[in-house]
Coordinates of C-alpha atoms in Angstrom, one line a residue:
Chain A
D1 CA 17.3 -1.0 12.4
T2 CA 13.6 -1.4 11.6
A3 CA 12.1 1.7 10.1
V4 CA 8.4 1.0 10.6
S5 CA 7.7 -1.7 13.2
Q6 CA 4.4 -3.2 14.1
T7 CA 3.5 -5.5 17.0
P8 CA 2.3 -8.1 17.2
K9 CA 3.0 -9.8 13.9
Y10 CA 0.3 -12.4 14.4
L11 CA -2.9 -11.9 16.4
V12 CA -5.5 -14.6 17.0
T13 CA -8.6 -13.6 19.0
Q14 CA -12.2 -14.4 19.5
M15 CA -15.2 -12.5 18.2
G16 CA -16.3 -9.7 20.5
N17 CA -12.9 -9.1 22.0
D18 CA -11.1 -5.7 21.9
K19 CA -7.5 -5.6 20.6
S20 CA -4.7 -3.2 19.7
I21 CA -2.0 -3.2 17.2
K22 CA 1.0 -0.9 17.8
C23 CA 3.0 0.9 15.2
E24 CA 6.2 2.9 15.6
Q25 CA 8.4 4.6 13.0
N26 CA 12.0 5.9 13.6
L27 CA 12.2 7.7 10.3
G28 CA 11.1 11.1 11.6
H29 CA 8.2 11.1 9.2
D30 CA 5.2 13.4 9.6
T31 CA 2.5 11.2 8.2
M32 CA 1.4 7.8 9.2
Y33 CA -1.2 5.4 7.8
W34 CA -3.1 2.3 8.5
Y35 CA -4.1 0.0 5.6
K36 CA -6.1 -3.2 5.6
Q37 CA -5.2 -5.9 3.1
D38 CA -7.9 -8.5 2.5
S39 CA -7.4 -12.1 1.2
K40 CA -7.4 -10.8 -2.4
K41 CA -4.5 -8.6 -1.7
F42 CA -6.5 -5.3 -1.9
L43 CA -4.8 -2.6 0.2
K44 CA -7.5 -0.3 1.5
I45 CA -6.7 2.9 3.3
M46 CA -8.2 3.1 6.8
F47 CA -6.6 6.2 8.3
S48 CA -4.1 8.9 7.6
Y49 CA -2.6 11.0 10.4
N50 CA -0.5 14.1 9.8
N51 CA 0.4 16.7 12.3
K52 CA -2.6 15.9 14.4
E53 CA -4.9 15.9 11.5
L54 CA -6.8 12.6 11.2
I55 CA -8.4 11.7 7.9
I56 CA -10.7 8.8 8.2
N57 CA -12.0 6.6 5.4
E58 CA -15.7 6.9 5.9
T59 CA -16.2 3.2 5.1
V60 CA -14.2 2.1 8.2
P61 CA -16.5 1.1 11.1
N62 CA -16.2 3.2 14.2
R63 CA -15.1 0.1 16.0
F64 CA -11.7 1.0 14.6
S65 CA -9.9 3.9 16.2
P66 CA -6.4 5.2 15.7
K67 CA -4.5 6.6 18.6
S68 CA -1.3 8.7 18.2
P69 CA 0.5 9.6 21.4
D70 CA 3.2 11.3 19.4
K71 CA 4.5 11.7 15.9
A72 CA 6.4 8.4 15.9
H73 CA 3.4 6.3 16.9
L74 CA 0.1 5.4 15.5
N75 CA -1.7 2.6 17.2
L76 CA -4.9 0.9 16.0
H77 CA -7.6 -0.1 18.5
I78 CA -10.4 -2.4 17.4
N79 CA -13.4 -3.0 19.6
S80 CA -15.9 -5.8 19.4
L81 CA -14.0 -7.8 16.8
E82 CA -15.9 -9.5 14.0
L83 CA -15.0 -12.4 11.7
G84 CA -14.8 -10.0 8.8
D85 CA -12.0 -8.1 10.5
S86 CA -9.7 -10.9 9.7
A87 CA -7.0 -9.5 7.4
V88 CA -3.5 -8.3 7.3
Y89 CA -3.1 -4.7 8.7
F90 CA -0.2 -2.6 7.5
C91 CA 1.1 0.5 9.1
A92 CA 3.0 2.9 6.9
S93 CA 4.7 6.3 7.1
S94 CA 5.8 8.9 4.7
P95 CA 8.0 12.0 5.1
G96 CA 5.2 14.5 4.5
T97 CA 2.3 15.3 2.3
G98 CA 4.1 16.1 -0.9
A99 CA 3.0 14.3 -4.0
N100 CA 6.3 12.4 -4.4
T101 CA 6.6 11.1 -1.0
E102 CA 7.1 7.3 -0.7
A103 CA 5.2 5.3 1.8
F104 CA 7.3 2.9 3.9
F105 CA 5.4 -0.1 5.2
G106 CA 5.7 -2.1 8.4
Q107 CA 5.9 -5.9 8.2
G108 CA 2.1 -6.2 8.8
T109 CA 0.0 -7.8 11.4
R110 CA -2.1 -10.8 10.5
L111 CA -5.3 -10.7 12.5
T112 CA -7.4 -13.8 12.7
V113 CA -10.8 -13.6 14.4
V114 CA -12.3 -16.9 15.4
Chain B
Q1 CA -14.9 7.6 -5.8
K2 CA -11.3 7.6 -6.8
E3 CA -10.4 4.2 -8.3
V4 CA -7.2 2.5 -9.4
E5 CA -7.7 -0.5 -11.6
Q6 CA -5.3 -3.4 -12.3
N7 CA -5.7 -6.7 -14.0
S8 CA -5.3 -9.2 -11.2
G9 CA -3.6 -11.8 -13.4
P10 CA -1.7 -13.9 -13.0
L11 CA 0.6 -12.7 -15.7
S12 CA 3.0 -15.5 -16.7
V13 CA 6.1 -14.8 -18.7
P14 CA 9.2 -16.8 -19.4
E15 CA 12.5 -15.9 -17.9
G16 CA 14.3 -13.2 -19.9
A17 CA 11.1 -11.8 -21.4
I18 CA 9.6 -8.4 -20.9
A19 CA 6.7 -8.3 -18.4
S20 CA 4.2 -5.5 -18.9
L21 CA 2.0 -4.4 -16.0
N22 CA -0.8 -1.9 -16.5
C23 CA -2.8 0.4 -14.3
T24 CA -5.6 2.9 -15.0
Y25 CA -6.9 5.5 -12.6
S26 CA -10.1 7.5 -12.4
D27 CA -9.0 10.8 -10.8
R28 CA -7.7 13.3 -13.4
G29 CA -6.2 15.3 -10.7
S30 CA -3.9 12.6 -9.6
Q31 CA -0.3 13.8 -9.5
S32 CA 2.1 11.0 -8.8
F33 CA 2.1 7.3 -9.4
F34 CA 4.0 4.6 -7.6
W35 CA 4.8 1.0 -8.3
Y36 CA 5.3 -1.3 -5.3
R37 CA 6.3 -5.0 -5.3
Q38 CA 4.9 -7.3 -2.7
Y39 CA 6.3 -10.8 -2.1
S40 CA 3.9 -13.3 -0.5
G41 CA 3.7 -12.8 3.2
K42 CA 5.8 -9.6 3.0
S43 CA 5.1 -5.9 3.0
P44 CA 5.0 -3.7 -0.1
E45 CA 8.2 -2.1 -1.1
L46 CA 8.7 0.7 -3.6
I47 CA 10.1 0.0 -7.0
M48 CA 9.8 3.5 -8.5
F49 CA 7.6 6.5 -8.9
I50 CA 6.7 8.7 -11.8
Y51 CA 4.9 12.1 -12.1
S52 CA 5.6 13.4 -15.6
N53 CA 4.2 12.1 -18.8
G54 CA 6.6 9.8 -20.6
D55 CA 9.0 7.1 -19.6
K56 CA 11.2 6.8 -16.5
E57 CA 13.9 4.1 -16.4
D58 CA 15.6 2.5 -13.4
G59 CA 17.7 -0.5 -14.2
R60 CA 15.5 -3.2 -15.6
F61 CA 12.4 -1.3 -14.7
T62 CA 10.6 1.3 -16.9
A63 CA 7.6 3.3 -15.7
Q64 CA 5.4 4.9 -18.4
L65 CA 2.8 7.5 -17.7
N66 CA 0.1 8.9 -20.0
K67 CA -2.1 11.4 -18.1
A68 CA -4.4 12.0 -21.0
S69 CA -5.3 8.4 -21.1
Q70 CA -5.1 8.1 -17.3
Y71 CA -2.8 5.1 -17.7
V72 CA 0.5 4.1 -16.1
S73 CA 2.5 1.0 -16.8
L74 CA 5.6 -0.9 -15.5
L75 CA 7.8 -2.8 -17.9
I76 CA 10.3 -5.3 -16.5
R77 CA 13.0 -6.2 -18.9
D78 CA 14.9 -9.5 -18.7
S79 CA 12.4 -10.9 -16.2
Q80 CA 13.8 -13.2 -13.5
P81 CA 12.1 -15.8 -11.4
S82 CA 12.9 -13.5 -8.4
D83 CA 10.6 -10.9 -10.0
S84 CA 7.7 -13.2 -9.3
A85 CA 5.5 -11.2 -6.9
T86 CA 2.4 -9.0 -6.8
Y87 CA 2.8 -5.6 -8.3
L88 CA 0.8 -2.8 -6.8
C89 CA 0.0 0.5 -8.5
A90 CA -0.5 3.4 -6.1
V91 CA -1.8 6.8 -7.0
F92 CA -1.5 9.9 -4.9
T93 CA -4.8 11.8 -5.2
S94 CA -5.1 15.5 -5.2
G95 CA -7.1 17.7 -2.8
G96 CA -4.8 18.6 0.1
S97 CA -3.9 15.4 1.8
Y98 CA -1.8 13.0 -0.2
I99 CA -3.1 9.6 0.6
P100 CA -1.8 6.8 -1.7
T101 CA -4.7 4.8 -3.2
F102 CA -3.7 1.3 -4.3
G103 CA -5.0 -0.9 -7.0
R104 CA -5.7 -4.6 -6.3
G105 CA -2.3 -5.6 -7.7
T106 CA -1.2 -7.9 -10.6
S107 CA 0.4 -11.2 -9.8
L108 CA 3.4 -11.8 -11.9
I109 CA 4.9 -15.3 -12.4
V110 CA 8.3 -15.6 -14.2
H111 CA 8.9 -19.2 -15.1
P112 CA 12.4 -20.6 -15.9

């Protein structure tokens, strides 16, 4: 059983389009995250969502918006896609906000904007 | 800005040797430290975490933490070719919401 699942695994789209990436976790975790990993492997936090509290990395363009219909889902919507948005996007979840909580990652979504 | 620094490598070691991976962090209030391994094309997976000064051992892996020097390391004993991967250091920062901040990762190559 997949703990944190993302769909799609690959996404190729044209500049200017709007796309969504879905994320679901079946671990019963309270906190979910979205990370962007660039070509140099740098994992950069985009959003953290815990108990309806959204923490946004202020460097993330407002074209990116997370949507959480319930505790088990945190989807990522991206408007007006740009070439620089090409990256691997990882969803993750953790049990809570304690300092020793491990983050479990989904398999990643490779987004290519052409 | 809270930063986590790692040497990008690659670090190349022969099979059977000890691989030493290092990480420094800027936020003195950081409370816990995680090491993740990421194979090419895969997602990060946790190896171990540490939150007290000193050493923590788990099989072939030892994490070392020195909060005074803001330094955390991972030692891999008896390195195997299957250990070849990128190793990511993650730091949980203080201030209410625990968001893991990652370093850029160190690429490890273990050659036979």
